[in-house]
Amino acid sequence: MLLVVIAGLSMPAIDLFPWSLRAAVIAYVSIGVGRAAITNIEHRYLNAFLLGIIIPGAYLIQSTIQESLAALKIQLTPQVIEVLDKAIYWEPISGMANGFLMLVLIITAMSVCLIDRKFIVAALWSLFGALSAWLGLINAPRFGWGEAPSYAIAWLAGTVVILLVWLGVPRALRSSHADTEMEHPISREH
């Protein structure tokens, strides 16, 4: 069941609720989780966390535009998609919005691994991203074989880049991240 929710396969059920309610719930959870995380995570992971918070915004944009088009009785045809892509980069927004919960997990896990210089684990997360895109769990509007091939190829290219970086990093620096005191640590006081 968790995989169904994370992968976004429950989106038809979510569409039963108006976008304003969905937006309010996502904003409430993001603010609550965001506040707790910003005060409790290590400073070096802050950028990975903030990147993860941005992705659900794509879902809000996508659902708002889709509901607006439906209210205007405009079908999402290739011509409409082309106009939207020129106006608001519709394809990338849709790519982030589809399966956004699982996408957040993959992106933030990769980011944390890269911060910790765990390049092999980051490459495995990227490879998992490629498989997830190919199966339509992320970056695709539906679940199925070969649903987002261009995204799967991009994830594979990312895997190759991460492995090339891993090969270029001196062995002494790989995954032996020395914890140092932060110059400006985030206050843990509430």
Short mmCIF file of C-alpha atoms in Angstrom, two decimals:
data_model
loop_
_atom_site.label_atom_id
_atom_site.label_comp_id
_atom_site.label_asym_id
_atom_site.label_seq_id
_atom_site.Cartn_x
_atom_site.Cartn_y
_atom_site.Cartn_z
CA MET A 1 0.00 0.00 0.00
CA LEU A 2 2.83 2.38 0.86
CA LEU A 3 4.39 1.82 -2.59
CA VAL A 4 1.04 2.65 -4.21
CA VAL A 5 0.85 5.95 -2.31
CA ILE A 6 4.53 6.86 -2.78
CA ALA A 7 4.49 6.04 -6.48
CA GLY A 8 1.51 8.27 -7.06
CA LEU A 9 -0.70 5.40 -8.17
CA SER A 10 -3.35 6.68 -5.77
CA MET A 11 -3.64 9.93 -7.76
CA PRO A 12 -7.07 9.03 -9.24
CA ALA A 13 -8.43 8.83 -5.67
CA ILE A 14 -6.71 12.09 -4.77
CA ASP A 15 -8.40 13.74 -7.76
CA LEU A 16 -11.74 13.28 -5.99
CA PHE A 17 -10.77 16.16 -3.70
CA PRO A 18 -10.63 19.76 -4.95
CA TRP A 19 -7.16 21.10 -5.67
CA SER A 20 -7.53 23.79 -3.03
CA LEU A 21 -7.91 21.12 -0.33
CA ARG A 22 -4.97 19.15 -1.75
CA ALA A 23 -2.85 22.31 -1.84
CA ALA A 24 -3.74 23.15 1.74
CA VAL A 25 -2.85 19.65 2.97
CA ILE A 26 0.47 19.61 1.09
CA ALA A 27 1.30 23.12 2.35
CA TYR A 28 0.39 22.17 5.93
CA VAL A 29 2.50 19.01 5.84
CA SER A 30 5.39 20.79 4.10
CA ILE A 31 5.42 23.61 6.61
CA GLY A 32 5.14 21.26 9.58
CA VAL A 33 7.77 18.85 8.33
CA GLY A 34 9.89 21.73 7.06
CA ARG A 35 9.95 23.54 10.37
CA ALA A 36 10.82 20.38 12.27
CA ALA A 37 13.48 19.37 9.76
CA ILE A 38 15.15 22.76 9.48
CA THR A 39 15.59 22.93 13.24
CA ASN A 40 16.74 19.32 13.62
CA ILE A 41 18.81 18.28 10.58
CA GLU A 42 22.51 18.83 10.24
CA HIS A 43 23.40 21.98 8.34
CA ARG A 44 25.19 20.11 5.57
CA TYR A 45 21.93 18.34 4.62
CA LEU A 46 19.85 21.52 4.42
CA ASN A 47 20.15 21.90 0.63
CA ALA A 48 19.07 18.29 0.05
CA PHE A 49 16.06 18.90 2.25
CA LEU A 50 15.11 22.15 0.51
CA LEU A 51 15.39 20.45 -2.88
CA GLY A 52 12.97 17.80 -1.65
CA ILE A 53 10.47 20.43 -0.55
CA ILE A 54 10.39 22.11 -3.98
CA ILE A 55 9.25 19.02 -5.89
CA PRO A 56 5.69 18.82 -4.43
CA GLY A 57 5.18 22.35 -5.73
CA ALA A 58 5.27 20.90 -9.25
CA TYR A 59 2.29 18.71 -8.37
CA LEU A 60 0.36 21.74 -7.13
CA ILE A 61 1.12 23.63 -10.35
CA GLN A 62 0.18 20.65 -12.51
CA SER A 63 -3.10 19.96 -10.74
CA THR A 64 -4.05 23.65 -10.76
CA ILE A 65 -3.42 23.95 -14.50
CA GLN A 66 -5.26 20.69 -15.26
CA GLU A 67 -8.29 21.75 -13.20
CA SER A 68 -8.28 25.18 -14.84
CA LEU A 69 -8.18 23.63 -18.31
CA ALA A 70 -10.99 21.23 -17.37
CA ALA A 71 -13.11 24.14 -16.09
CA LEU A 72 -12.54 25.92 -19.41
CA LYS A 73 -13.36 22.66 -21.26
CA ILE A 74 -9.94 22.61 -22.90
CA GLN A 75 -8.48 19.18 -23.60
CA LEU A 76 -4.79 18.59 -22.92
CA THR A 77 -3.87 18.01 -26.58
CA PRO A 78 -0.34 18.06 -27.98
CA GLN A 79 -0.94 21.64 -29.18
CA VAL A 80 -2.03 22.76 -25.70
CA ILE A 81 0.95 20.96 -24.17
CA GLU A 82 3.25 22.78 -26.62
CA VAL A 83 1.82 26.16 -25.58
CA LEU A 84 2.05 25.26 -21.87
CA ASP A 85 5.62 24.05 -22.35
CA LYS A 86 6.61 27.40 -23.85
CA ALA A 87 4.76 29.36 -21.15
CA ILE A 88 5.54 27.45 -17.95
CA TYR A 89 7.80 24.52 -18.91
CA TRP A 90 4.90 22.04 -18.68
CA GLU A 91 6.89 18.89 -19.49
CA PRO A 92 9.44 19.34 -16.66
CA ILE A 93 6.66 20.29 -14.25
CA SER A 94 4.70 17.19 -15.21
CA GLY A 95 7.84 15.08 -14.92
CA MET A 96 8.36 16.26 -11.35
CA ALA A 97 4.67 16.08 -10.44
CA ASN A 98 4.06 12.50 -11.56
CA GLY A 99 5.03 10.21 -8.70
CA PHE A 100 6.40 13.19 -6.78
CA LEU A 101 6.49 11.46 -3.39
CA MET A 102 8.80 8.72 -4.64
CA LEU A 103 10.79 11.28 -6.64
CA VAL A 104 11.39 13.29 -3.46
CA LEU A 105 12.73 10.17 -1.73
CA ILE A 106 15.08 9.33 -4.59
CA ILE A 107 16.38 12.89 -5.12
CA THR A 108 16.97 13.60 -1.44
CA ALA A 109 18.56 10.19 -0.84
CA MET A 110 20.92 10.78 -3.77
CA SER A 111 21.74 14.28 -2.52
CA VAL A 112 22.52 13.08 0.99
CA CYS A 113 24.73 10.30 -0.40
CA LEU A 114 26.61 12.78 -2.57
CA ILE A 115 27.05 15.14 0.39
CA ASP A 116 28.48 12.24 2.39
CA ARG A 117 30.63 11.24 -0.61
CA LYS A 118 28.95 7.85 -0.87
CA PHE A 119 29.10 7.86 -4.63
CA ILE A 120 28.30 4.18 -5.18
CA VAL A 121 25.14 4.40 -3.06
CA ALA A 122 24.16 7.63 -4.88
CA ALA A 123 24.68 5.85 -8.20
CA LEU A 124 22.45 3.01 -6.99
CA TRP A 125 19.74 5.53 -6.09
CA SER A 126 20.10 7.05 -9.57
CA LEU A 127 19.83 3.59 -11.11
CA PHE A 128 16.69 3.03 -9.02
CA GLY A 129 15.41 6.34 -10.43
CA ALA A 130 15.99 5.05 -13.96
CA LEU A 131 14.10 1.85 -13.24
CA SER A 132 11.28 3.77 -11.54
CA ALA A 133 10.97 6.13 -14.52
CA TRP A 134 10.97 3.22 -16.96
CA LEU A 135 8.17 1.54 -14.97
CA GLY A 136 6.20 4.77 -14.67
CA LEU A 137 6.54 5.04 -10.90
CA ILE A 138 8.04 8.52 -11.32
CA ASN A 139 8.17 11.05 -14.16
CA ALA A 140 5.23 9.40 -15.98
CA PRO A 141 1.48 9.93 -15.84
CA ARG A 142 0.74 6.21 -15.50
CA PHE A 143 2.28 2.94 -14.39
CA GLY A 144 3.53 0.66 -17.15
CA TRP A 145 6.53 -0.70 -19.00
CA GLY A 146 8.57 1.96 -20.82
CA GLU A 147 6.38 4.88 -19.71
CA ALA A 148 9.10 7.54 -19.37
CA PRO A 149 12.04 6.42 -21.54
CA SER A 150 13.62 9.87 -21.89
CA TYR A 151 13.61 10.32 -18.10
CA ALA A 152 15.01 6.80 -17.64
CA ILE A 153 17.86 7.64 -19.99
CA ALA A 154 18.51 10.88 -18.08
CA TRP A 155 18.64 8.92 -14.80
CA LEU A 156 21.08 6.45 -16.41
CA ALA A 157 23.23 9.36 -17.62
CA GLY A 158 23.19 10.69 -14.06
CA THR A 159 24.35 7.30 -12.83
CA VAL A 160 27.27 7.37 -15.28
CA VAL A 161 28.24 10.91 -14.22
CA ILE A 162 28.17 9.94 -10.54
CA LEU A 163 30.38 6.91 -11.25
CA LEU A 164 32.81 9.06 -13.27
CA VAL A 165 33.02 11.51 -10.36
CA TRP A 166 33.61 8.55 -8.03
CA LEU A 167 36.48 7.38 -10.24
CA GLY A 168 37.97 10.90 -10.26
CA VAL A 169 37.85 11.40 -6.50
CA PRO A 170 40.98 10.31 -4.66
CA ARG A 171 40.38 7.08 -2.75
CA ALA A 172 41.15 8.75 0.59
CA LEU A 173 38.23 11.16 0.12
CA ARG A 174 35.62 8.60 -0.93
CA SER A 175 32.92 8.09 1.70
CA SER A 176 35.21 9.17 4.52
CA HIS A 177 33.46 12.43 5.19
CA ALA A 178 35.13 14.08 8.16
CA ASP A 179 32.52 15.69 10.37
CA THR A 180 33.59 19.18 11.19
CA GLU A 181 31.95 21.81 13.31
CA MET A 182 29.82 24.13 11.27
CA GLU A 183 30.79 27.77 11.30
CA HIS A 184 27.14 28.78 11.53
CA PRO A 185 25.16 25.84 12.92
CA ILE A 186 21.41 26.05 12.85
CA SER A 187 19.97 26.67 16.27
CA ARG A 188 18.20 23.67 17.73
CA GLU A 189 16.18 25.85 20.08
CA HIS A 190 12.46 26.04 19.45
#
